[in-house]
């Protein structure tokens, strides 16, 4: 019966056909000659062919053995590749794969250019697909719809793997010449008295900064709610509204020189940005490379004032 075939015989047959000698095949597989002779006998029984026959002091393959030799070599190499540790001998530059990363627009604007450039250099056959992050639902990870989820941790579930990338904090962004720039550090009352533009994917107007202001008996006026930090900065650059954006997102090239960052006049909890993935990808060498690249670039590019999490 085919189900009863010992696949270890495949490796033995490959050695016998390659060496043309029981003794050399035994040495190659670190077996005794008697053990290899018994294996040859089993191979003869399984194939119904002598495979190797005596010709003087040597052994020569039969026509059937010659016909099998190339196929046996390929099968044996394939079996060894399947059973070796994941990633052994793989070529990153030969990788052809699309990775889907889910992240908000702030992360994409700040880090995607560097990620794309490095991926193109190390693995030119890789495509990075950035998907929008409308919520923190981990079902896309579980269902394999995304490869990596990047952002502030939500309800992840016990099976999701998590690695902290960097710590961030919010800053206020105002146009050049804004009244808040007159003071070295604006006080909470002056900050709250301004009109504000808030970023929220769900249209929410309040957040941690409002709680900190409320603790001092203050309340800011939210004039505009937009879904992206880019939109908030554009509005702040053209008006007297104050935008609230992560420090890592505020860069001169994004602000086009028309905006200035200011520290918030009230304390807020730091933001820990993490990458999350499903455990089925733990040992995948290509995914390990992707995670390592994201981790290294985020650590190197994060704001110096935002120390990495412990």
PDB file of N, CA, C and O in Angstrom, residues 6-22 24-26 28-29 31 36 39-40 43 47 51-52 61 65-66 68-81:
ATOM      1  N   UNK A   6       7.855   4.036   3.496  1.00  0.00           N
ATOM      2  CA  UNK A   6       8.725   4.781   4.404  1.00  0.00           C
ATOM      3  C   UNK A   6       9.456   5.841   3.579  1.00  0.00           C
ATOM      4  O   UNK A   6      10.319   5.516   2.747  1.00  0.00           O
ATOM      5  N   UNK A   7       9.122   7.113   3.801  1.00  0.00           N
ATOM      6  CA  UNK A   7       9.730   8.176   3.008  1.00  0.00           C
ATOM      7  C   UNK A   7      11.213   8.361   3.305  1.00  0.00           C
ATOM      8  O   UNK A   7      11.910   9.042   2.554  1.00  0.00           O
ATOM      9  N   UNK A   8      11.715   7.762   4.393  1.00  0.00           N
ATOM     10  CA  UNK A   8      13.154   7.786   4.640  1.00  0.00           C
ATOM     11  C   UNK A   8      13.910   7.049   3.535  1.00  0.00           C
ATOM     12  O   UNK A   8      15.102   7.303   3.299  1.00  0.00           O
ATOM     13  N   UNK A   9      13.218   6.123   2.849  1.00  0.00           N
ATOM     14  CA  UNK A   9      13.855   5.393   1.755  1.00  0.00           C
ATOM     15  C   UNK A   9      14.243   6.325   0.612  1.00  0.00           C
ATOM     16  O   UNK A   9      15.178   6.038  -0.139  1.00  0.00           O
ATOM     17  N   UNK A  10      13.529   7.437   0.478  1.00  0.00           N
ATOM     18  CA  UNK A  10      13.832   8.384  -0.594  1.00  0.00           C
ATOM     19  C   UNK A  10      15.234   8.969  -0.432  1.00  0.00           C
ATOM     20  O   UNK A  10      16.005   9.060  -1.389  1.00  0.00           O
ATOM     21  N   UNK A  11      15.582   9.354   0.797  1.00  0.00           N
ATOM     22  CA  UNK A  11      16.916   9.898   1.064  1.00  0.00           C
ATOM     23  C   UNK A  11      17.985   8.838   0.831  1.00  0.00           C
ATOM     24  O   UNK A  11      19.051   9.124   0.269  1.00  0.00           O
ATOM     25  N   UNK A  12      17.694   7.604   1.233  1.00  0.00           N
ATOM     26  CA  UNK A  12      18.655   6.522   1.035  1.00  0.00           C
ATOM     27  C   UNK A  12      18.866   6.233  -0.444  1.00  0.00           C
ATOM     28  O   UNK A  12      20.006   6.037  -0.906  1.00  0.00           O
ATOM     29  N   UNK A  13      17.792   6.227  -1.220  1.00  0.00           N
ATOM     30  CA  UNK A  13      17.908   5.976  -2.652  1.00  0.00           C
ATOM     31  C   UNK A  13      18.693   7.085  -3.331  1.00  0.00           C
ATOM     32  O   UNK A  13      19.517   6.821  -4.227  1.00  0.00           O
ATOM     33  N   UNK A  14      18.454   8.312  -2.924  1.00  0.00           N
ATOM     34  CA  UNK A  14      19.212   9.437  -3.482  1.00  0.00           C
ATOM     35  C   UNK A  14      20.704   9.257  -3.217  1.00  0.00           C
ATOM     36  O   UNK A  14      21.539   9.469  -4.114  1.00  0.00           O
ATOM     37  N   UNK A  15      21.072   8.842  -2.004  1.00  0.00           N
ATOM     38  CA  UNK A  15      22.487   8.642  -1.669  1.00  0.00           C
ATOM     39  C   UNK A  15      23.075   7.485  -2.466  1.00  0.00           C
ATOM     40  O   UNK A  15      24.213   7.571  -2.973  1.00  0.00           O
ATOM     41  N   UNK A  16      22.350   6.399  -2.607  1.00  0.00           N
ATOM     42  CA  UNK A  16      22.854   5.238  -3.337  1.00  0.00           C
ATOM     43  C   UNK A  16      23.070   5.549  -4.816  1.00  0.00           C
ATOM     44  O   UNK A  16      24.101   5.182  -5.409  1.00  0.00           O
ATOM     45  N   UNK A  17      22.133   6.248  -5.415  1.00  0.00           N
ATOM     46  CA  UNK A  17      22.263   6.575  -6.833  1.00  0.00           C
ATOM     47  C   UNK A  17      23.348   7.621  -7.075  1.00  0.00           C
ATOM     48  O   UNK A  17      23.982   7.632  -8.125  1.00  0.00           O
ATOM     49  N   UNK A  18      23.544   8.519  -6.103  1.00  0.00           N
ATOM     50  CA  UNK A  18      24.579   9.530  -6.254  1.00  0.00           C
ATOM     51  C   UNK A  18      25.972   8.942  -6.054  1.00  0.00           C
ATOM     52  O   UNK A  18      26.929   9.317  -6.747  1.00  0.00           O
ATOM     53  N   UNK A  19      26.122   8.010  -5.101  1.00  0.00           N
ATOM     54  CA  UNK A  19      27.435   7.459  -4.764  1.00  0.00           C
ATOM     55  C   UNK A  19      27.772   6.202  -5.574  1.00  0.00           C
ATOM     56  O   UNK A  19      28.949   5.903  -5.786  1.00  0.00           O
ATOM     57  N   UNK A  20      26.762   5.455  -5.980  1.00  0.00           N
ATOM     58  CA  UNK A  20      27.005   4.213  -6.689  1.00  0.00           C
ATOM     59  C   UNK A  20      27.735   3.182  -5.859  1.00  0.00           C
ATOM     60  O   UNK A  20      28.426   2.312  -6.401  1.00  0.00           O
ATOM     61  N   UNK A  21      27.571   3.276  -4.561  1.00  0.00           N
ATOM     62  CA  UNK A  21      28.283   2.384  -3.646  1.00  0.00           C
ATOM     63  C   UNK A  21      27.522   2.306  -2.336  1.00  0.00           C
ATOM     64  O   UNK A  21      27.118   3.345  -1.778  1.00  0.00           O
ATOM     65  N   UNK A  22      27.355   1.084  -1.844  1.00  0.00           N
ATOM     66  CA  UNK A  22      26.702   0.901  -0.549  1.00  0.00           C
ATOM     67  C   UNK A  22      27.546   1.510   0.552  1.00  0.00           C
ATOM     68  O   UNK A  22      27.030   2.190   1.457  1.00  0.00           O
ATOM     69  N   UNK A  24      29.857   3.956   0.393  1.00  0.00           N
ATOM     70  CA  UNK A  24      29.902   5.426   0.356  1.00  0.00           C
ATOM     71  C   UNK A  24      28.549   6.031   0.740  1.00  0.00           C
ATOM     72  O   UNK A  24      28.493   7.077   1.393  1.00  0.00           O
ATOM     73  N   UNK A  25      27.473   5.400   0.314  1.00  0.00           N
ATOM     74  CA  UNK A  25      26.153   5.894   0.701  1.00  0.00           C
ATOM     75  C   UNK A  25      25.956   5.774   2.206  1.00  0.00           C
ATOM     76  O   UNK A  25      25.378   6.663   2.849  1.00  0.00           O
ATOM     77  N   UNK A  26      26.458   4.682   2.805  1.00  0.00           N
ATOM     78  CA  UNK A  26      26.368   4.513   4.251  1.00  0.00           C
ATOM     79  C   UNK A  26      27.149   5.602   4.972  1.00  0.00           C
ATOM     80  O   UNK A  26      26.695   6.175   5.968  1.00  0.00           O
ATOM     81  N   UNK A  28      27.863   8.566   3.808  1.00  0.00           N
ATOM     82  CA  UNK A  28      27.177   9.847   3.588  1.00  0.00           C
ATOM     83  C   UNK A  28      26.022  10.038   4.562  1.00  0.00           C
ATOM     84  O   UNK A  28      25.793  11.148   5.068  1.00  0.00           O
ATOM     85  N   UNK A  29      25.304   8.965   4.840  1.00  0.00           N
ATOM     86  CA  UNK A  29      24.144   9.051   5.728  1.00  0.00           C
ATOM     87  C   UNK A  29      24.475   8.670   7.167  1.00  0.00           C
ATOM     88  O   UNK A  29      23.573   8.592   8.004  1.00  0.00           O
ATOM     89  N   UNK A  31      25.487   5.801   8.410  1.00  0.00           N
ATOM     90  CA  UNK A  31      24.923   4.505   8.767  1.00  0.00           C
ATOM     91  C   UNK A  31      26.005   3.441   8.616  1.00  0.00           C
ATOM     92  O   UNK A  31      27.026   3.651   7.970  1.00  0.00           O
ATOM     93  N   UNK A  36      22.815  -0.071   5.548  1.00  0.00           N
ATOM     94  CA  UNK A  36      22.559   0.410   4.193  1.00  0.00           C
ATOM     95  C   UNK A  36      22.228  -0.747   3.258  1.00  0.00           C
ATOM     96  O   UNK A  36      21.385  -0.621   2.356  1.00  0.00           O
ATOM     97  N   UNK A  39      18.715  -1.526   3.733  1.00  0.00           N
ATOM     98  CA  UNK A  39      17.884  -0.493   3.106  1.00  0.00           C
ATOM     99  C   UNK A  39      17.800  -0.708   1.604  1.00  0.00           C
ATOM    100  O   UNK A  39      16.729  -0.537   0.999  1.00  0.00           O
ATOM    101  N   UNK A  40      18.937  -1.068   0.968  1.00  0.00           N
ATOM    102  CA  UNK A  40      18.921  -1.343  -0.463  1.00  0.00           C
ATOM    103  C   UNK A  40      17.975  -2.506  -0.772  1.00  0.00           C
ATOM    104  O   UNK A  40      17.244  -2.483  -1.776  1.00  0.00           O
ATOM    105  N   UNK A  43      14.541  -1.189  -0.780  1.00  0.00           N
ATOM    106  CA  UNK A  43      14.292  -0.385  -1.974  1.00  0.00           C
ATOM    107  C   UNK A  43      14.031  -1.279  -3.183  1.00  0.00           C
ATOM    108  O   UNK A  43      13.161  -0.983  -4.017  1.00  0.00           O
ATOM    109  N   UNK A  47      10.556  -1.126  -5.285  1.00  0.00           N
ATOM    110  CA  UNK A  47      10.527  -0.696  -6.687  1.00  0.00           C
ATOM    111  C   UNK A  47      10.397  -1.859  -7.667  1.00  0.00           C
ATOM    112  O   UNK A  47      10.081  -1.650  -8.844  1.00  0.00           O
ATOM    113  N   UNK A  51      18.061  -1.977  -9.022  1.00  0.00           N
ATOM    114  CA  UNK A  51      18.586  -0.616  -8.827  1.00  0.00           C
ATOM    115  C   UNK A  51      20.104  -0.540  -9.006  1.00  0.00           C
ATOM    116  O   UNK A  51      20.603   0.215  -9.844  1.00  0.00           O
ATOM    117  N   UNK A  52      20.866  -1.229  -8.200  1.00  0.00           N
ATOM    118  CA  UNK A  52      22.328  -1.279  -8.327  1.00  0.00           C
ATOM    119  C   UNK A  52      22.751  -2.744  -8.437  1.00  0.00           C
ATOM    120  O   UNK A  52      22.326  -3.568  -7.623  1.00  0.00           O
ATOM    121  N   UNK A  61      24.189   1.377 -11.878  1.00  0.00           N
ATOM    122  CA  UNK A  61      22.723   1.496 -11.819  1.00  0.00           C
ATOM    123  C   UNK A  61      22.055   0.787 -12.987  1.00  0.00           C
ATOM    124  O   UNK A  61      22.587   0.728 -14.095  1.00  0.00           O
ATOM    125  N   UNK A  65      16.976   2.615 -12.569  1.00  0.00           N
ATOM    126  CA  UNK A  65      17.602   3.518 -11.599  1.00  0.00           C
ATOM    127  C   UNK A  65      18.061   4.805 -12.275  1.00  0.00           C
ATOM    128  O   UNK A  65      17.918   5.904 -11.713  1.00  0.00           O
ATOM    129  N   UNK A  66      18.623   4.681 -13.494  1.00  0.00           N
ATOM    130  CA  UNK A  66      19.053   5.876 -14.223  1.00  0.00           C
ATOM    131  C   UNK A  66      17.867   6.769 -14.556  1.00  0.00           C
ATOM    132  O   UNK A  66      17.962   7.998 -14.492  1.00  0.00           O
ATOM    133  N   UNK A  68      15.235   7.072 -12.800  1.00  0.00           N
ATOM    134  CA  UNK A  68      14.727   7.664 -11.557  1.00  0.00           C
ATOM    135  C   UNK A  68      15.650   8.717 -10.961  1.00  0.00           C
ATOM    136  O   UNK A  68      15.214   9.541 -10.153  1.00  0.00           O
ATOM    137  N   UNK A  69      16.934   8.695 -11.331  1.00  0.00           N
ATOM    138  CA  UNK A  69      17.947   9.441 -10.571  1.00  0.00           C
ATOM    139  C   UNK A  69      17.629  10.935 -10.443  1.00  0.00           C
ATOM    140  O   UNK A  69      17.656  11.482  -9.334  1.00  0.00           O
ATOM    141  N   UNK A  70      17.330  11.610 -11.539  1.00  0.00           N
ATOM    142  CA  UNK A  70      17.073  13.051 -11.466  1.00  0.00           C
ATOM    143  C   UNK A  70      15.810  13.350 -10.658  1.00  0.00           C
ATOM    144  O   UNK A  70      15.771  14.296  -9.853  1.00  0.00           O
ATOM    145  N   UNK A  71      14.787  12.530 -10.868  1.00  0.00           N
ATOM    146  CA  UNK A  71      13.539  12.747 -10.132  1.00  0.00           C
ATOM    147  C   UNK A  71      13.739  12.535  -8.635  1.00  0.00           C
ATOM    148  O   UNK A  71      13.224  13.296  -7.806  1.00  0.00           O
ATOM    149  N   UNK A  72      14.498  11.494  -8.286  1.00  0.00           N
ATOM    150  CA  UNK A  72      14.765  11.208  -6.876  1.00  0.00           C
ATOM    151  C   UNK A  72      15.555  12.338  -6.243  1.00  0.00           C
ATOM    152  O   UNK A  72      15.280  12.748  -5.102  1.00  0.00           O
ATOM    153  N   UNK A  73      16.521  12.894  -6.979  1.00  0.00           N
ATOM    154  CA  UNK A  73      17.317  13.995  -6.436  1.00  0.00           C
ATOM    155  C   UNK A  73      16.436  15.200  -6.134  1.00  0.00           C
ATOM    156  O   UNK A  73      16.540  15.824  -5.070  1.00  0.00           O
ATOM    157  N   UNK A  74      15.542  15.554  -7.060  1.00  0.00           N
ATOM    158  CA  UNK A  74      14.651  16.694  -6.846  1.00  0.00           C
ATOM    159  C   UNK A  74      13.711  16.455  -5.666  1.00  0.00           C
ATOM    160  O   UNK A  74      13.471  17.363  -4.851  1.00  0.00           O
ATOM    161  N   UNK A  75      13.180  15.250  -5.573  1.00  0.00           N
ATOM    162  CA  UNK A  75      12.266  14.940  -4.468  1.00  0.00           C
ATOM    163  C   UNK A  75      12.984  14.994  -3.127  1.00  0.00           C
ATOM    164  O   UNK A  75      12.444  15.506  -2.136  1.00  0.00           O
ATOM    165  N   UNK A  76      14.204  14.478  -3.086  1.00  0.00           N
ATOM    166  CA  UNK A  76      14.960  14.482  -1.836  1.00  0.00           C
ATOM    167  C   UNK A  76      15.312  15.910  -1.425  1.00  0.00           C
ATOM    168  O   UNK A  76      15.228  16.279  -0.252  1.00  0.00           O
ATOM    169  N   UNK A  77      15.692  16.737  -2.393  1.00  0.00           N
ATOM    170  CA  UNK A  77      16.005  18.139  -2.079  1.00  0.00           C
ATOM    171  C   UNK A  77      14.754  18.869  -1.595  1.00  0.00           C
ATOM    172  O   UNK A  77      14.810  19.674  -0.657  1.00  0.00           O
ATOM    173  N   UNK A  78      13.618  18.594  -2.229  1.00  0.00           N
ATOM    174  CA  UNK A  78      12.374  19.220  -1.797  1.00  0.00           C
ATOM    175  C   UNK A  78      11.984  18.810  -0.395  1.00  0.00           C
ATOM    176  O   UNK A  78      11.530  19.628   0.405  1.00  0.00           O
ATOM    177  N   UNK A  79      12.176  17.540  -0.076  1.00  0.00           N
ATOM    178  CA  UNK A  79      11.855  17.067   1.274  1.00  0.00           C
ATOM    179  C   UNK A  79      12.741  17.734   2.307  1.00  0.00           C
ATOM    180  O   UNK A  79      12.283  18.139   3.385  1.00  0.00           O
ATOM    181  N   UNK A  80      14.030  17.868   1.970  1.00  0.00           N
ATOM    182  CA  UNK A  80      14.939  18.537   2.928  1.00  0.00           C
ATOM    183  C   UNK A  80      14.550  19.998   3.111  1.00  0.00           C
ATOM    184  O   UNK A  80      14.635  20.542   4.218  1.00  0.00           O
ATOM    185  N   UNK A  81      14.128  20.657   2.039  1.00  0.00           N
ATOM    186  CA  UNK A  81      13.726  22.062   2.141  1.00  0.00           C
ATOM    187  C   UNK A  81      12.492  22.216   3.018  1.00  0.00           C
ATOM    188  O   UNK A  81      12.368  23.154   3.800  1.00  0.00           O
TER     189      UNK A  81
END
